[in-house]
PDB file of N, CA and C in Angstrom:
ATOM      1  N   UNK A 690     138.608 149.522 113.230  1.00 54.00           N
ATOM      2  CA  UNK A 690     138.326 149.415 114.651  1.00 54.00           C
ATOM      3  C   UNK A 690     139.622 149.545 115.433  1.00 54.00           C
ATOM      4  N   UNK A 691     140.187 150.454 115.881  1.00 57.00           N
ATOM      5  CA  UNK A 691     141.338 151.022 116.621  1.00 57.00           C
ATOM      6  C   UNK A 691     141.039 151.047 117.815  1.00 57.00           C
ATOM      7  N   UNK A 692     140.126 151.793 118.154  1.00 85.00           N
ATOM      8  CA  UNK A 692     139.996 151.751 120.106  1.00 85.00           C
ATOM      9  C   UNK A 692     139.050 150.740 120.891  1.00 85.00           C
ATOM     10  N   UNK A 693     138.983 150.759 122.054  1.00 88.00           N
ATOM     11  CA  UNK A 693     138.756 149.607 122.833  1.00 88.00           C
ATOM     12  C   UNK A 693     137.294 149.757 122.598  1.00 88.00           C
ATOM     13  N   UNK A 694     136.546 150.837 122.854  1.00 89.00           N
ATOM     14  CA  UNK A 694     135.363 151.444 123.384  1.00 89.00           C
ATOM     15  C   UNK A 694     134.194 151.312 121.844  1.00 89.00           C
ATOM     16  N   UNK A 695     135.187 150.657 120.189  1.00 91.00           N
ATOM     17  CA  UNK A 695     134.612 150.509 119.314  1.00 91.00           C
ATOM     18  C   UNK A 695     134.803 148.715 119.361  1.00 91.00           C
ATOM     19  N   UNK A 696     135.306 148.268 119.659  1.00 92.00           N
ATOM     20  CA  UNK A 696     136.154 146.669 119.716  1.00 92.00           C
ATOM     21  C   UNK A 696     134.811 145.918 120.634  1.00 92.00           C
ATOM     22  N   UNK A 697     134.949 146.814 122.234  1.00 92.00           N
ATOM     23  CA  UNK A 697     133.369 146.208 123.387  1.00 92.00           C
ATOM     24  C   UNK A 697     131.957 146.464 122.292  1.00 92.00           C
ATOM     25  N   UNK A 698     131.566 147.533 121.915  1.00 93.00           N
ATOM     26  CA  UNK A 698     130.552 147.818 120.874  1.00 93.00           C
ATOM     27  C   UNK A 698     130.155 146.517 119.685  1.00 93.00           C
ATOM     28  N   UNK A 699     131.441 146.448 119.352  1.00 96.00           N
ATOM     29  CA  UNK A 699     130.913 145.575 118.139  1.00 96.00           C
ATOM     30  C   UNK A 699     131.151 143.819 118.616  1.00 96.00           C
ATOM     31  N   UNK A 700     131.686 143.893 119.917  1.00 96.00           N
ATOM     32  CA  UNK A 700     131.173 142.900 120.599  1.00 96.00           C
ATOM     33  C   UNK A 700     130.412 142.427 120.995  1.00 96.00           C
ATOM     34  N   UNK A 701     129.554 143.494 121.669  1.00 95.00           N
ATOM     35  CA  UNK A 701     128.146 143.350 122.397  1.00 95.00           C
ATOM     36  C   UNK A 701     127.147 143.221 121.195  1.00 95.00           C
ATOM     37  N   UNK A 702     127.446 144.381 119.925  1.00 97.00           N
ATOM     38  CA  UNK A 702     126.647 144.090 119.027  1.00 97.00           C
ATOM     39  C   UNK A 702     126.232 142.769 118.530  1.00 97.00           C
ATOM     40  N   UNK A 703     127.723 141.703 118.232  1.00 97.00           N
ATOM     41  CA  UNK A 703     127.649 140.699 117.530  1.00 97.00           C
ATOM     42  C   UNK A 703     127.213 139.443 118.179  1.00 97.00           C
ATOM     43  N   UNK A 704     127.094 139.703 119.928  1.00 96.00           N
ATOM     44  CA  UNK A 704     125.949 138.884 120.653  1.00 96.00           C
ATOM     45  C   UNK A 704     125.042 138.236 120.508  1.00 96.00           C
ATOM     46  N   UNK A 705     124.472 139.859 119.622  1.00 96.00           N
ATOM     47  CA  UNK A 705     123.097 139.942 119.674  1.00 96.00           C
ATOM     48  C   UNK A 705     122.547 139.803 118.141  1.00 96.00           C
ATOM     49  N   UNK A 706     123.687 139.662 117.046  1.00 97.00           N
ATOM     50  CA  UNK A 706     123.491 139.312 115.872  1.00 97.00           C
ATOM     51  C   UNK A 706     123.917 138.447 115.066  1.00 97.00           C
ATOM     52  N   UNK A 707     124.939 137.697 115.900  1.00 97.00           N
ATOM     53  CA  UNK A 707     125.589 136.688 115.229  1.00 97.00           C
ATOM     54  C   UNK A 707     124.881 135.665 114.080  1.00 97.00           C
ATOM     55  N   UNK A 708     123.920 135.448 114.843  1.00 97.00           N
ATOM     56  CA  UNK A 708     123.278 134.375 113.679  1.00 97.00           C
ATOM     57  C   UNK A 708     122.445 135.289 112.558  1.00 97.00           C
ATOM     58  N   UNK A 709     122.712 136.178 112.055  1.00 97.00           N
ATOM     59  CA  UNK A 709     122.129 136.411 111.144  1.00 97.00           C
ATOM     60  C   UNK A 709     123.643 136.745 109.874  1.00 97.00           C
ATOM     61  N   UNK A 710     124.109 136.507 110.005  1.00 97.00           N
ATOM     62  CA  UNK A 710     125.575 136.209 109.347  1.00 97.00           C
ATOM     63  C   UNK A 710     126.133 134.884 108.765  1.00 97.00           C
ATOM     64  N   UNK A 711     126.114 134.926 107.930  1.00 96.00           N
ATOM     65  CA  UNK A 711     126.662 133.550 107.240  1.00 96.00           C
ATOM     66  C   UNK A 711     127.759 132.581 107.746  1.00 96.00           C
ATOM     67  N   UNK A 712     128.215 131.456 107.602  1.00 96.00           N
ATOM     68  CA  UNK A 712     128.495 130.688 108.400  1.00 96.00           C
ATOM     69  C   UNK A 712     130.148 131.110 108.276  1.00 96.00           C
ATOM     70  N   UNK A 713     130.308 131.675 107.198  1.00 94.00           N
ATOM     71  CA  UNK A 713     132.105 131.775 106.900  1.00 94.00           C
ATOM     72  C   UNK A 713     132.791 133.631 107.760  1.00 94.00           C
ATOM     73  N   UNK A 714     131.724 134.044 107.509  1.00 95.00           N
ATOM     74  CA  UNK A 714     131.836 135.415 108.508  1.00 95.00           C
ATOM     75  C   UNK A 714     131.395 135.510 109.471  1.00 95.00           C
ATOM     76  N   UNK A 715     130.727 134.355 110.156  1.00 97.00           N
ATOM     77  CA  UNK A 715     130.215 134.636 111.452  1.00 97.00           C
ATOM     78  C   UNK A 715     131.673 134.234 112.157  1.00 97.00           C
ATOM     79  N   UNK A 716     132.511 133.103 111.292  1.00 97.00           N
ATOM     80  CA  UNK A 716     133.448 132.063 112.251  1.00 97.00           C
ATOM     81  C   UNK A 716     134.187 133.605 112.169  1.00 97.00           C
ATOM     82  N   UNK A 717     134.426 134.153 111.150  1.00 97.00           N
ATOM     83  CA  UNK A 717     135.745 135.488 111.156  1.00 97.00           C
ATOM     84  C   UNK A 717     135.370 136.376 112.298  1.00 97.00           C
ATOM     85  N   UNK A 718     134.369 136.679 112.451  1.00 97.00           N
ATOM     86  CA  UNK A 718     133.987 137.607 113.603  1.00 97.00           C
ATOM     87  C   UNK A 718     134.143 136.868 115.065  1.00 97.00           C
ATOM     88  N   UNK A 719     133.909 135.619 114.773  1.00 97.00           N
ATOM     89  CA  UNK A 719     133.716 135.049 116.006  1.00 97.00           C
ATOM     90  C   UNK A 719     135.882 135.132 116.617  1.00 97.00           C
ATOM     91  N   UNK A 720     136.236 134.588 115.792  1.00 97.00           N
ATOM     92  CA  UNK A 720     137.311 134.442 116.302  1.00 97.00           C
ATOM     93  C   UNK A 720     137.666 135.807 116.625  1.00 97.00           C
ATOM     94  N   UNK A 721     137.865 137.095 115.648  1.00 97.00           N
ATOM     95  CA  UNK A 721     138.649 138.408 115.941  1.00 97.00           C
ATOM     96  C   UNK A 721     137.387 138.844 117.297  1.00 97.00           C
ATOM     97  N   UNK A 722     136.180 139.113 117.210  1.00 96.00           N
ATOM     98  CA  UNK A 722     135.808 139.445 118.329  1.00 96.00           C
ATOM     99  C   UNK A 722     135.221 138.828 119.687  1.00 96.00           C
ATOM    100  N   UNK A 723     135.441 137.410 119.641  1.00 95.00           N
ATOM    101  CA  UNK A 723     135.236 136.871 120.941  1.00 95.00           C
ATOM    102  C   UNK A 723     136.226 135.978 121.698  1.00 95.00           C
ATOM    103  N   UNK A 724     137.459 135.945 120.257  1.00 95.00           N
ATOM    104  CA  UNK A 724     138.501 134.956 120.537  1.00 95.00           C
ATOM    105  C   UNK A 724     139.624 135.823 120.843  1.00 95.00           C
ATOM    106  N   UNK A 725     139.537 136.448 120.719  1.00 93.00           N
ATOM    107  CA  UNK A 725     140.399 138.220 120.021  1.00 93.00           C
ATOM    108  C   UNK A 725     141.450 137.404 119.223  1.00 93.00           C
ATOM    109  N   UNK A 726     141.748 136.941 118.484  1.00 96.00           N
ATOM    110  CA  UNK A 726     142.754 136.737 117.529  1.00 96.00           C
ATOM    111  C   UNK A 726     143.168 137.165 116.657  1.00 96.00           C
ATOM    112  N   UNK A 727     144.478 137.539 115.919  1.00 96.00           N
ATOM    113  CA  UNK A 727     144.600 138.965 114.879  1.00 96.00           C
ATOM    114  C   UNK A 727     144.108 137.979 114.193  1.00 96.00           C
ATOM    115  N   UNK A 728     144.266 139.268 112.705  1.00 97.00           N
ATOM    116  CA  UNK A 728     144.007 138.788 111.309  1.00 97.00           C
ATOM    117  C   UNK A 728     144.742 137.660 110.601  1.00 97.00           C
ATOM    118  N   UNK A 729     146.068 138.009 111.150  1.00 97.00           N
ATOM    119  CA  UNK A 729     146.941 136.861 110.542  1.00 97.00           C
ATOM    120  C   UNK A 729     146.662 135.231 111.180  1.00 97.00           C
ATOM    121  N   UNK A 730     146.257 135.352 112.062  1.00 97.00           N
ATOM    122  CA  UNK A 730     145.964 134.074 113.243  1.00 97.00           C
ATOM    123  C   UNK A 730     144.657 133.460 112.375  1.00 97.00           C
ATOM    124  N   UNK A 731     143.489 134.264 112.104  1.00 97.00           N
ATOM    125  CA  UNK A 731     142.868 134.213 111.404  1.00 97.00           C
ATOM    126  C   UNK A 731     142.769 133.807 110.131  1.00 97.00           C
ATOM    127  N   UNK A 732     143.431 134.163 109.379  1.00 97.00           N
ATOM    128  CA  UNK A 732     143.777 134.129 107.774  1.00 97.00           C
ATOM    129  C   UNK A 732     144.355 132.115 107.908  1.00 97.00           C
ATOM    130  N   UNK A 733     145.668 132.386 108.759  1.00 97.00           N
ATOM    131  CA  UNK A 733     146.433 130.902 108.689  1.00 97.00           C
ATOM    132  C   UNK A 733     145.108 129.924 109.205  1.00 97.00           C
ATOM    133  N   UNK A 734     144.359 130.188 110.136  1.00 96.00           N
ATOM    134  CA  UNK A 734     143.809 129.222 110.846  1.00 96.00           C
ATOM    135  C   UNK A 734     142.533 128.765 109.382  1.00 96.00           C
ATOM    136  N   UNK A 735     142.114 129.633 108.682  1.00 96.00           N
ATOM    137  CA  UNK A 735     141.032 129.232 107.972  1.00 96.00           C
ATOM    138  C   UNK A 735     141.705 129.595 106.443  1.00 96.00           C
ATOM    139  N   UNK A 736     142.828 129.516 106.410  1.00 97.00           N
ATOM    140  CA  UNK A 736     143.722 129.084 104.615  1.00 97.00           C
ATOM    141  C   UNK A 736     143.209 130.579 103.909  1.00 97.00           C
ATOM    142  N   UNK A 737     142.979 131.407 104.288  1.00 97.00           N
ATOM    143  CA  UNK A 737     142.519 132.639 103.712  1.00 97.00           C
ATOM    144  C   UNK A 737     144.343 133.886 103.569  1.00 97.00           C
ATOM    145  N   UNK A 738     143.590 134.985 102.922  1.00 97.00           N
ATOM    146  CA  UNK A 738     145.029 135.784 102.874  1.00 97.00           C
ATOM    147  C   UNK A 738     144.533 136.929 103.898  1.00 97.00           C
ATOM    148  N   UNK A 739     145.425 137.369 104.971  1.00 97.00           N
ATOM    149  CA  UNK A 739     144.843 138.514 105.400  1.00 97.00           C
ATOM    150  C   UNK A 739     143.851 139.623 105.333  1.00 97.00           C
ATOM    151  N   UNK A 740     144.047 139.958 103.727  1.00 97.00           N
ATOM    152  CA  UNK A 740     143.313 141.098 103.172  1.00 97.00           C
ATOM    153  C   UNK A 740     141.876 140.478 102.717  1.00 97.00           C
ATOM    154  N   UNK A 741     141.802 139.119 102.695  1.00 97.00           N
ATOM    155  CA  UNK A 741     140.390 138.680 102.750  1.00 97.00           C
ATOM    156  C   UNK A 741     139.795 138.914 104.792  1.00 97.00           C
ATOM    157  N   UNK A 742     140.243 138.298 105.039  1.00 97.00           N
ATOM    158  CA  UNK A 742     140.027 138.592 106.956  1.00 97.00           C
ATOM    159  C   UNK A 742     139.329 139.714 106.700  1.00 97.00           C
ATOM    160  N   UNK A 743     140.224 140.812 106.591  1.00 97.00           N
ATOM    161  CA  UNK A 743     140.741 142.192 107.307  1.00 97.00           C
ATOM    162  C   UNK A 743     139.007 142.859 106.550  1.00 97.00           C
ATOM    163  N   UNK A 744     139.021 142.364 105.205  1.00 97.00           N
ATOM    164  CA  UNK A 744     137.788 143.020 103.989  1.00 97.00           C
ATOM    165  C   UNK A 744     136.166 142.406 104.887  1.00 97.00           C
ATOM    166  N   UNK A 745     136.656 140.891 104.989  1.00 97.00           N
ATOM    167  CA  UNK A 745     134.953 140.273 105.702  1.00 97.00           C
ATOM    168  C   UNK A 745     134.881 140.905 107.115  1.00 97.00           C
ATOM    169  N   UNK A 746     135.943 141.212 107.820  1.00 97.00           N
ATOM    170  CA  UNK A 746     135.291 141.930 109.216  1.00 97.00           C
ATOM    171  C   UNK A 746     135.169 142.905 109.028  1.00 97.00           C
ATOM    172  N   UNK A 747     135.485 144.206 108.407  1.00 97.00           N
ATOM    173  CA  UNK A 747     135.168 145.310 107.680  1.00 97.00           C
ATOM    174  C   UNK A 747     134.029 145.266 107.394  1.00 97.00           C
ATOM    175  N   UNK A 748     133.178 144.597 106.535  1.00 97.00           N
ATOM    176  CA  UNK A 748     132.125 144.524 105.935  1.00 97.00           C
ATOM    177  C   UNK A 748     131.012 143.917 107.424  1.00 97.00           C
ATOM    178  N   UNK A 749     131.219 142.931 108.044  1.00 97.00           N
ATOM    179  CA  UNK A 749     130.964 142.584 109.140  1.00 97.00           C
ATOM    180  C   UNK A 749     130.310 143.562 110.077  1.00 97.00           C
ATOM    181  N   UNK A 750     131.571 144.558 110.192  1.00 97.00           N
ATOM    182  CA  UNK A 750     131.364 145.884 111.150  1.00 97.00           C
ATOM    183  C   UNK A 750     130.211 146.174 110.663  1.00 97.00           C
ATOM    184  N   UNK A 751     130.514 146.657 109.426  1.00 98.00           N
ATOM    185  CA  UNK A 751     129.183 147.494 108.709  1.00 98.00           C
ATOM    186  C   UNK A 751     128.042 146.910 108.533  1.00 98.00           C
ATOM    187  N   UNK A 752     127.773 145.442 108.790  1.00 98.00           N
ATOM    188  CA  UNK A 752     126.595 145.035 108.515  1.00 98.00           C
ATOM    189  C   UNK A 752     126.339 144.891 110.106  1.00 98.00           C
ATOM    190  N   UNK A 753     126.979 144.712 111.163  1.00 98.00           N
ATOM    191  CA  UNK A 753     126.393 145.141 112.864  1.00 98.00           C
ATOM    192  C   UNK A 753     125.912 146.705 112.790  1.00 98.00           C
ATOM    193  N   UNK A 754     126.661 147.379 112.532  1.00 98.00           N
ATOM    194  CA  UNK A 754     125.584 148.710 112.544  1.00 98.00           C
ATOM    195  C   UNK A 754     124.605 148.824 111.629  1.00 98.00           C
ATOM    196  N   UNK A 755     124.435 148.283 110.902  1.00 98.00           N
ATOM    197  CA  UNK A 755     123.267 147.886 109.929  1.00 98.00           C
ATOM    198  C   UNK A 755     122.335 147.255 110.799  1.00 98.00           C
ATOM    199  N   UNK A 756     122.197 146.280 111.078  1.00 98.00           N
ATOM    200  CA  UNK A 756     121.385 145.749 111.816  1.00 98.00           C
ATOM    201  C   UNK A 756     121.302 146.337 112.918  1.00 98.00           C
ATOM    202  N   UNK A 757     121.843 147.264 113.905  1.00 97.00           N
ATOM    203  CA  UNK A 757     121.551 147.660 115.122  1.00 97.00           C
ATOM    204  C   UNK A 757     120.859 149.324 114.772  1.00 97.00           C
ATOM    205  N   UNK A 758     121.048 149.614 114.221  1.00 97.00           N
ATOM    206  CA  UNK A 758     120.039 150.538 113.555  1.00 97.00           C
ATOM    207  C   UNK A 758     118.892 150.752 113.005  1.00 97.00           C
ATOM    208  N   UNK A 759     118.318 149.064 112.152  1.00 97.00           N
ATOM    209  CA  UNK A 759     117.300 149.088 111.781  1.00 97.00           C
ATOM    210  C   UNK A 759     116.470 148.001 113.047  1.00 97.00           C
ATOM    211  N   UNK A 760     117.033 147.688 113.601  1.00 95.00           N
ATOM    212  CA  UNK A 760     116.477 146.980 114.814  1.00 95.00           C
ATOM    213  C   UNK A 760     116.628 147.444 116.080  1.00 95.00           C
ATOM    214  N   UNK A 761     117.771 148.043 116.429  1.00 93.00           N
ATOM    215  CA  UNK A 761     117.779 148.505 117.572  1.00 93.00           C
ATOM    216  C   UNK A 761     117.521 147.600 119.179  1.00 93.00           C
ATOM    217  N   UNK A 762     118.149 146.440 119.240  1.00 93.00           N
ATOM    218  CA  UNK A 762     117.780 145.408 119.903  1.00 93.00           C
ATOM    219  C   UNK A 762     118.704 146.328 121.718  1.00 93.00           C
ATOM    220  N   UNK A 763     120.482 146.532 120.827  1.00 93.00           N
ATOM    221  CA  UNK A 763     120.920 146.886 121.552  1.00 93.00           C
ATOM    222  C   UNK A 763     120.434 148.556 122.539  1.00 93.00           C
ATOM    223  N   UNK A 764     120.519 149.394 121.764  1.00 92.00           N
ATOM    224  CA  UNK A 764     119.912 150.985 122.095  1.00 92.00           C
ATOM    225  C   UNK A 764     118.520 150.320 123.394  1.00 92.00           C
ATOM    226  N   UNK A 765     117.935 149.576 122.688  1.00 90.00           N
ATOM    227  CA  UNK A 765     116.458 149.508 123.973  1.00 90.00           C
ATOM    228  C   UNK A 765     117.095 148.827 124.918  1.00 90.00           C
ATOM    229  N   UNK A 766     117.844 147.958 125.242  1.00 90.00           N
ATOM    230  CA  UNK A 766     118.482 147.741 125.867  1.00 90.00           C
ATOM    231  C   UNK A 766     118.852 148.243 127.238  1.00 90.00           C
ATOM    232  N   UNK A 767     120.326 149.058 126.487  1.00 91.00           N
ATOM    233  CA  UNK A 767     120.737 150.395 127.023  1.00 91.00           C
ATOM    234  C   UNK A 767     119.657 151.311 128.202  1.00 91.00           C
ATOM    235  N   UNK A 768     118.325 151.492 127.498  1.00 90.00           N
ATOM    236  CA  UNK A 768     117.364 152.217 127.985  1.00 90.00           C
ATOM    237  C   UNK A 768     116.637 152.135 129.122  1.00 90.00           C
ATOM    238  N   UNK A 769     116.765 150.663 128.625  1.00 90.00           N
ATOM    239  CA  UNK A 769     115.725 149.689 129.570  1.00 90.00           C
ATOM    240  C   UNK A 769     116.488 150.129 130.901  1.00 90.00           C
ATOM    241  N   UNK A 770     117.858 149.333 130.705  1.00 91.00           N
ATOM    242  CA  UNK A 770     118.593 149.189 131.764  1.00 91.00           C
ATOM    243  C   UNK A 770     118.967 150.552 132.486  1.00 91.00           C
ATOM    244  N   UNK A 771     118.848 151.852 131.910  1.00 92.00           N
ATOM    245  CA  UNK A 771     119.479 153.051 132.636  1.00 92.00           C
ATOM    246  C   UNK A 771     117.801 153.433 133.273  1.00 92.00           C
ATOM    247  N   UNK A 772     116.785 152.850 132.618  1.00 91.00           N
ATOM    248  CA  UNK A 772     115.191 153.149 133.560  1.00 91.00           C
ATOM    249  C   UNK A 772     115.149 152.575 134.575  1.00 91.00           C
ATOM    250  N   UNK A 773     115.940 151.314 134.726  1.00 92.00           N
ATOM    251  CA  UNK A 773     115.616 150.309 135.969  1.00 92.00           C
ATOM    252  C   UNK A 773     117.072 151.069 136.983  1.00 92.00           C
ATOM    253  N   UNK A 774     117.719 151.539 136.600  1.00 93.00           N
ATOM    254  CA  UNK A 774     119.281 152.140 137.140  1.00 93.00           C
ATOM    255  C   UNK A 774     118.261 153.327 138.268  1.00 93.00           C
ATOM    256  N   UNK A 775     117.165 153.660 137.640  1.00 91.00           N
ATOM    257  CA  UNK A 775     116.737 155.375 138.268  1.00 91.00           C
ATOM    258  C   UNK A 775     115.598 154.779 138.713  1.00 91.00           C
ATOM    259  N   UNK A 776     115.107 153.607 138.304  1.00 91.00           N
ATOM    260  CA  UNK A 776     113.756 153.103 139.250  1.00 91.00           C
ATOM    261  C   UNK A 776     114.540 152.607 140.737  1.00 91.00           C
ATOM    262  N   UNK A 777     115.608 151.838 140.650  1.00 91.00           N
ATOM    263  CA  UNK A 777     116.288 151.753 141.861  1.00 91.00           C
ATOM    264  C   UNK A 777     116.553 152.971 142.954  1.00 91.00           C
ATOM    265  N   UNK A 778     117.088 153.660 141.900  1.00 93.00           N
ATOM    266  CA  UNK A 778     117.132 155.236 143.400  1.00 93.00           C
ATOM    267  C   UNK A 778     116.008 156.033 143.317  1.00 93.00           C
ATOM    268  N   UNK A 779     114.888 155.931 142.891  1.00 89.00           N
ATOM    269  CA  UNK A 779     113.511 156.168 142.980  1.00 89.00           C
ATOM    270  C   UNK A 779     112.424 155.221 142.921  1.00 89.00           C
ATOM    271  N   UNK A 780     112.282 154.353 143.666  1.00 92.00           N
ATOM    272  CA  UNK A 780     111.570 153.251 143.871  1.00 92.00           C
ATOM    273  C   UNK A 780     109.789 154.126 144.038  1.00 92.00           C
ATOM    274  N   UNK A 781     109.273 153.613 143.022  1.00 90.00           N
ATOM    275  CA  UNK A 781     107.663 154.241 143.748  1.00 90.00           C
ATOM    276  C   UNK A 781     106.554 153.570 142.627  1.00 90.00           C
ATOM    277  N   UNK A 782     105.771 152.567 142.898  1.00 90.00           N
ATOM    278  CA  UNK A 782     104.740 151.937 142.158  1.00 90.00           C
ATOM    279  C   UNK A 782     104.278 153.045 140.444  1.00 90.00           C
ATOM    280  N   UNK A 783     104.440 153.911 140.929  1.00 91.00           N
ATOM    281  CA  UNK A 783     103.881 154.734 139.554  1.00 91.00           C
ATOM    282  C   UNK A 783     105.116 154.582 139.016  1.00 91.00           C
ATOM    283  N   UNK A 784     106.401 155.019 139.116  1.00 87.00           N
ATOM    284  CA  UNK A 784     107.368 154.690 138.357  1.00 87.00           C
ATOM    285  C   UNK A 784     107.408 153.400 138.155  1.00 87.00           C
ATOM    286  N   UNK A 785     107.676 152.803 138.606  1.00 88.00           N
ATOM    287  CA  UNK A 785     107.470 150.849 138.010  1.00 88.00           C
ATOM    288  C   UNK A 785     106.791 151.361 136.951  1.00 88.00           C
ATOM    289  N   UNK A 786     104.901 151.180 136.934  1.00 88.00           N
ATOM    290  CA  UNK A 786     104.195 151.533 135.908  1.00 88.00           C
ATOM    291  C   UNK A 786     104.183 151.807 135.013  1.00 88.00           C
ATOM    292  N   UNK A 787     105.219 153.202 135.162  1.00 87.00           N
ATOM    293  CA  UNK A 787     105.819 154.192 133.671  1.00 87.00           C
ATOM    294  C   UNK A 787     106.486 153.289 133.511  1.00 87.00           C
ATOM    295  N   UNK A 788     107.693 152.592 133.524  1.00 86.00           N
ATOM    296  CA  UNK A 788     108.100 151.391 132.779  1.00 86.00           C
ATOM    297  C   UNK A 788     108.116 151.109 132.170  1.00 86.00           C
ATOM    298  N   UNK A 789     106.918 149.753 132.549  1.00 86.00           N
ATOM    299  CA  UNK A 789     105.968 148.835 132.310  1.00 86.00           C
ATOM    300  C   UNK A 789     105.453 149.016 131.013  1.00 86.00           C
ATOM    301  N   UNK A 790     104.731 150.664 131.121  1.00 85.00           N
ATOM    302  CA  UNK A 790     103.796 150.969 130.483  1.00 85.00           C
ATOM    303  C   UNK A 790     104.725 151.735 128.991  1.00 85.00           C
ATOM    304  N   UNK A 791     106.084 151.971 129.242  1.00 81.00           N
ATOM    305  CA  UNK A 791     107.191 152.501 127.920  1.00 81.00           C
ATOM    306  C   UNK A 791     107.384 150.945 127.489  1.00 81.00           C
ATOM    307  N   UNK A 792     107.186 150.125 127.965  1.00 75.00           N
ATOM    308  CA  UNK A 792     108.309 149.152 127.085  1.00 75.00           C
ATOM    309  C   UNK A 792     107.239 147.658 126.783  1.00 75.00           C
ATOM    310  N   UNK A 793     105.479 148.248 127.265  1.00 70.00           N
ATOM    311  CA  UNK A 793     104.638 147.376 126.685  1.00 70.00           C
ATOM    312  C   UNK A 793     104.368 147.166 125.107  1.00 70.00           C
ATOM    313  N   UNK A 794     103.717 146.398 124.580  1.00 59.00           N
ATOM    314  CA  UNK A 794     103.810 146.109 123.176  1.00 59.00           C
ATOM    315  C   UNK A 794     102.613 145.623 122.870  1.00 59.00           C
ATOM    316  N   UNK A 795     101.756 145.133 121.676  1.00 52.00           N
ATOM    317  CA  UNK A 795     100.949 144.734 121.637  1.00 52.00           C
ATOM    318  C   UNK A 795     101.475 143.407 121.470  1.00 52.00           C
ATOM    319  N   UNK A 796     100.911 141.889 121.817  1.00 52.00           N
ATOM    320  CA  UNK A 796     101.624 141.098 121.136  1.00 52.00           C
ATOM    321  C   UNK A 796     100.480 140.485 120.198  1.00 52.00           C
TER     322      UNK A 796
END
């Protein structure tokens, strides 16, 4: 994870997935992506060696796009929010509707 625009991503991802992560990699993620703290800050703070850090948020990453792929919590999201972005500069009861009617479900 090098650039900013992958760093916000797997931020927003881990929002929305945190608790499905075990209690010793959720704290690793939690600190590098909500605390921003390096690896080494990391490693000292929880008695670990770097290259353990550096391996569980690695794996971490890969299990947020794992889960945002087979769930897709974030993407509908996204959708939702760029439909309500164009229902705003096109306000008209049938559009509401279409919506409504994309993002109903059975429950």
């Amino acid at each position: 994870m090098d650039k900013l625009d992958d760093f916000l991503k797997y931020s927003v991802l881990f929002s929305y997935y945190s608790e499905l992560f075990p209690k010793k990699k959720r704290e690793y993620l939690e600190l590098y992506l909500e605390e921003n703290s390096s690896l080494s800050e990391i490693a000292e703070q929880c008695g670990v060696t770097r290259q353990a850090v550096f391996d569980n948020i690695k794996k971490g990453v890969q299990k947020l796009d794992e889960y945002e792929n087979k769930l897709g919590i974030f993407k509908k999201e996204k959708e939702l929010k760029g439909k309500l972005e164009s229902l705003k500069k096109n306000f008209t009861m049938e559009n509401l509707e279409k919506i409504i009617e994309d993002f109903d479900y059975a429950e």
